[in-house]
Amino acid sequence: MNWSEQDVDWMKAALAEAALAAGGGEVPVGAVVVADGEIIAMGHNNSITATDPCGHAEIVALRSAARRIGNHRLPGATLYVTLEPCVMCAGAIAQARVGRVVFGAYDSKAGALGSVEDLSDSRALNHRFEVNGGLLADECGNLLKEFFAPRRG
């Protein structure tokens, strides 16, 4: 895939969010929502600090974007996230009517946009969206590896 300079810049913003998560002891995943050429929301994992099983970066960013625009639907928006979304997040992306998802690292254990499942074109969801994976995959994956290395001994 030929990534635009803006795609790279927005993924770098998601990586900065992921670093914030790591600094707080959370799994380093970050996300940004872009609409009309600008970032309208950012988020990072906060499941532990918020005591919230839904505290994934994607959900945090989608909630913030919806509040900002005053609508639970985000048609035409692009979600940039450092790790391939899980099933829960893929469902939220469909419910929000996001137009495009760009992710960094593939998730061979729980990825729901191509690795384990592909819900982007599932008849089980009432919205289809474009998916582009692998942007800055090494940087995104290395952040996760560095976070987990001392925890796995």
mmCIF file of C-alpha atoms in Angstrom:
data_model
loop_
_atom_site.group_PDB
_atom_site.id
_atom_site.type_symbol
_atom_site.label_atom_id
_atom_site.label_comp_id
_atom_site.label_asym_id
_atom_site.label_seq_id
_atom_site.Cartn_x
_atom_site.Cartn_y
_atom_site.Cartn_z
ATOM 1 C CA MET A 1 0.000 0.000 0.000
ATOM 2 C CA ASN A 2 1.193 3.491 -0.758
ATOM 3 C CA TRP A 3 0.699 5.503 2.406
ATOM 4 C CA SER A 4 0.186 9.248 2.246
ATOM 5 C CA GLU A 5 2.279 11.602 4.348
ATOM 6 C CA GLN A 6 -0.883 12.410 6.294
ATOM 7 C CA ASP A 7 -1.486 8.715 7.006
ATOM 8 C CA VAL A 8 2.024 8.479 8.449
ATOM 9 C CA ASP A 9 1.608 11.665 10.506
ATOM 10 C CA TRP A 10 -1.697 10.492 11.948
ATOM 11 C CA MET A 11 -0.276 7.081 12.827
ATOM 12 C CA LYS A 12 2.602 8.853 14.570
ATOM 13 C CA ALA A 13 -0.012 10.708 16.619
ATOM 14 C CA ALA A 14 -1.561 7.343 17.513
ATOM 15 C CA LEU A 15 1.908 6.092 18.508
ATOM 16 C CA ALA A 16 2.279 9.083 20.830
ATOM 17 C CA GLU A 17 -1.014 8.082 22.454
ATOM 18 C CA ALA A 18 0.265 4.511 22.786
ATOM 19 C CA ALA A 19 3.357 5.817 24.576
ATOM 20 C CA LEU A 20 1.079 7.622 27.043
ATOM 21 C CA ALA A 21 -0.682 4.332 27.743
ATOM 22 C CA ALA A 22 2.647 2.578 28.387
ATOM 23 C CA GLY A 23 3.712 5.366 30.720
ATOM 24 C CA GLY A 24 0.595 4.729 32.764
ATOM 25 C CA GLY A 25 1.165 0.979 32.933
ATOM 26 C CA GLU A 26 -1.435 0.215 30.274
ATOM 27 C CA VAL A 27 -0.919 -1.929 27.183
ATOM 28 C CA PRO A 28 0.514 0.583 24.688
ATOM 29 C CA VAL A 29 -2.199 1.005 22.100
ATOM 30 C CA GLY A 30 -3.170 4.430 20.822
ATOM 31 C CA ALA A 31 -5.794 5.726 18.418
ATOM 32 C CA VAL A 32 -6.820 8.931 16.676
ATOM 33 C CA VAL A 33 -9.993 9.769 14.763
ATOM 34 C CA VAL A 34 -9.598 11.993 11.719
ATOM 35 C CA ALA A 35 -12.460 13.790 9.967
ATOM 36 C CA ASP A 36 -12.298 16.453 7.286
ATOM 37 C CA GLY A 37 -8.497 16.397 7.350
ATOM 38 C CA GLU A 38 -8.025 16.992 11.067
ATOM 39 C CA ILE A 39 -7.708 14.961 14.234
ATOM 40 C CA ILE A 40 -10.985 15.288 16.114
ATOM 41 C CA ALA A 41 -10.210 12.848 18.936
ATOM 42 C CA MET A 42 -7.429 10.800 20.467
ATOM 43 C CA GLY A 43 -7.351 7.954 22.942
ATOM 44 C CA HIS A 44 -5.208 5.256 24.435
ATOM 45 C CA ASN A 45 -5.820 2.110 26.425
ATOM 46 C CA ASN A 46 -7.052 2.830 29.931
ATOM 47 C CA SER A 47 -8.778 -0.403 30.968
ATOM 48 C CA ILE A 48 -6.714 -0.756 34.136
ATOM 49 C CA THR A 49 -6.755 2.850 35.338
ATOM 50 C CA ALA A 50 -10.444 3.343 34.510
ATOM 51 C CA THR A 51 -11.444 -0.132 35.720
ATOM 52 C CA ASP A 52 -13.218 -0.479 32.389
ATOM 53 C CA PRO A 53 -13.091 -3.623 30.250
ATOM 54 C CA CYS A 54 -14.117 -1.448 27.300
ATOM 55 C CA GLY A 55 -11.229 0.973 27.833
ATOM 56 C CA HIS A 56 -9.520 0.109 24.558
ATOM 57 C CA ALA A 57 -7.884 2.952 22.632
ATOM 58 C CA GLU A 58 -10.391 2.678 19.798
ATOM 59 C CA ILE A 59 -13.418 2.932 22.093
ATOM 60 C CA VAL A 60 -11.902 5.845 24.024
ATOM 61 C CA ALA A 61 -11.187 7.732 20.783
ATOM 62 C CA LEU A 62 -14.583 6.945 19.225
ATOM 63 C CA ARG A 63 -16.425 8.118 22.348
ATOM 64 C CA SER A 64 -14.435 11.343 22.389
ATOM 65 C CA ALA A 65 -15.045 11.964 18.680
ATOM 66 C CA ALA A 66 -18.782 11.352 19.048
ATOM 67 C CA ARG A 67 -18.996 13.801 21.959
ATOM 68 C CA ARG A 68 -17.001 16.393 20.031
ATOM 69 C CA ILE A 69 -19.266 16.343 16.980
ATOM 70 C CA GLY A 70 -22.459 15.691 18.926
ATOM 71 C CA ASN A 71 -23.343 12.524 17.040
ATOM 72 C CA HIS A 72 -22.812 8.834 17.742
ATOM 73 C CA ARG A 73 -22.215 8.281 14.021
ATOM 74 C CA LEU A 74 -18.880 9.219 12.447
ATOM 75 C CA PRO A 75 -19.499 8.754 8.714
ATOM 76 C CA GLY A 76 -16.471 9.435 6.591
ATOM 77 C CA ALA A 77 -14.098 9.427 9.566
ATOM 78 C CA THR A 78 -10.861 7.459 9.600
ATOM 79 C CA LEU A 79 -9.638 5.681 12.715
ATOM 80 C CA TYR A 80 -5.879 5.244 13.051
ATOM 81 C CA VAL A 81 -4.861 2.678 15.668
ATOM 82 C CA THR A 82 -1.494 1.151 16.489
ATOM 83 C CA LEU A 83 -2.792 -2.422 16.835
ATOM 84 C CA GLU A 84 -5.327 -4.314 14.757
ATOM 85 C CA PRO A 85 -8.710 -3.942 16.492
ATOM 86 C CA CYS A 86 -10.313 -6.798 18.417
ATOM 87 C CA VAL A 87 -13.877 -8.070 17.963
ATOM 88 C CA MET A 88 -15.313 -5.586 20.482
ATOM 89 C CA CYS A 89 -13.625 -2.646 18.796
ATOM 90 C CA ALA A 90 -14.574 -3.815 15.292
ATOM 91 C CA GLY A 91 -18.190 -3.842 16.455
ATOM 92 C CA ALA A 92 -17.882 -0.309 17.831
ATOM 93 C CA ILE A 93 -16.264 0.854 14.592
ATOM 94 C CA ALA A 94 -19.224 -0.529 12.637
ATOM 95 C CA GLN A 95 -21.751 1.009 15.044
ATOM 96 C CA ALA A 96 -20.044 4.401 14.684
ATOM 97 C CA ARG A 97 -20.169 4.070 10.876
ATOM 98 C CA VAL A 98 -16.448 4.837 10.522
ATOM 99 C CA GLY A 99 -15.462 4.859 6.861
ATOM 100 C CA ARG A 100 -11.875 3.658 7.092
ATOM 101 C CA VAL A 101 -9.583 1.998 9.617
ATOM 102 C CA VAL A 102 -5.802 2.182 9.362
ATOM 103 C CA PHE A 103 -3.854 0.077 11.816
ATOM 104 C CA GLY A 104 -0.200 -0.559 12.514
ATOM 105 C CA ALA A 105 0.701 -3.959 13.949
ATOM 106 C CA TYR A 106 -1.249 -7.074 13.085
ATOM 107 C CA ASP A 107 -2.626 -9.053 16.045
ATOM 108 C CA SER A 108 -2.284 -12.771 15.360
ATOM 109 C CA LYS A 109 -4.092 -13.654 18.605
ATOM 110 C CA ALA A 110 -7.124 -11.384 18.629
ATOM 111 C CA GLY A 111 -7.142 -9.316 15.427
ATOM 112 C CA ALA A 112 -10.626 -8.944 14.001
ATOM 113 C CA LEU A 113 -9.810 -7.054 10.805
ATOM 114 C CA GLY A 114 -7.900 -9.725 8.948
ATOM 115 C CA SER A 115 -5.590 -11.713 11.221
ATOM 116 C CA VAL A 116 -7.968 -14.034 13.089
ATOM 117 C CA GLU A 117 -11.309 -12.789 11.761
ATOM 118 C CA ASP A 118 -12.294 -10.105 9.275
ATOM 119 C CA LEU A 119 -15.361 -8.284 10.493
ATOM 120 C CA SER A 120 -14.934 -5.327 8.147
ATOM 121 C CA ASP A 121 -17.049 -7.053 5.538
ATOM 122 C CA SER A 122 -19.120 -9.327 7.762
ATOM 123 C CA ARG A 123 -22.815 -9.834 7.170
ATOM 124 C CA ALA A 124 -23.118 -9.978 10.972
ATOM 125 C CA LEU A 125 -22.472 -6.219 11.135
ATOM 126 C CA ASN A 126 -24.714 -3.639 9.506
ATOM 127 C CA HIS A 127 -21.900 -1.433 8.170
ATOM 128 C CA ARG A 128 -18.887 -2.115 5.959
ATOM 129 C CA PHE A 129 -15.663 -0.150 6.154
ATOM 130 C CA GLU A 130 -12.310 0.019 4.423
ATOM 131 C CA VAL A 131 -9.334 -1.502 6.232
ATOM 132 C CA ASN A 132 -5.655 -0.803 5.610
ATOM 133 C CA GLY A 133 -3.186 -2.596 7.868
ATOM 134 C CA GLY A 134 0.556 -2.474 8.393
ATOM 135 C CA LEU A 135 1.279 1.262 8.556
ATOM 136 C CA LEU A 136 4.404 1.733 10.728
ATOM 137 C CA ALA A 137 3.900 -1.886 11.768
ATOM 138 C CA ASP A 138 7.458 -2.285 13.075
ATOM 139 C CA GLU A 139 7.269 0.808 15.278
ATOM 140 C CA CYS A 140 3.847 -0.189 16.604
ATOM 141 C CA GLY A 141 4.876 -3.794 17.208
ATOM 142 C CA ASN A 142 8.158 -2.844 18.863
ATOM 143 C CA LEU A 143 6.359 -0.632 21.359
ATOM 144 C CA LEU A 144 4.252 -3.625 22.387
ATOM 145 C CA LYS A 145 7.273 -5.964 22.527
ATOM 146 C CA GLU A 146 9.227 -3.518 24.692
ATOM 147 C CA PHE A 147 6.264 -3.175 27.041
ATOM 148 C CA PHE A 148 5.721 -6.899 27.462
ATOM 149 C CA ALA A 149 9.370 -8.049 27.545
ATOM 150 C CA PRO A 150 9.989 -7.345 31.265
ATOM 151 C CA ARG A 151 6.538 -8.679 32.169
ATOM 152 C CA ARG A 152 7.185 -12.001 30.473
ATOM 153 C CA GLY A 153 10.518 -12.403 32.160
#
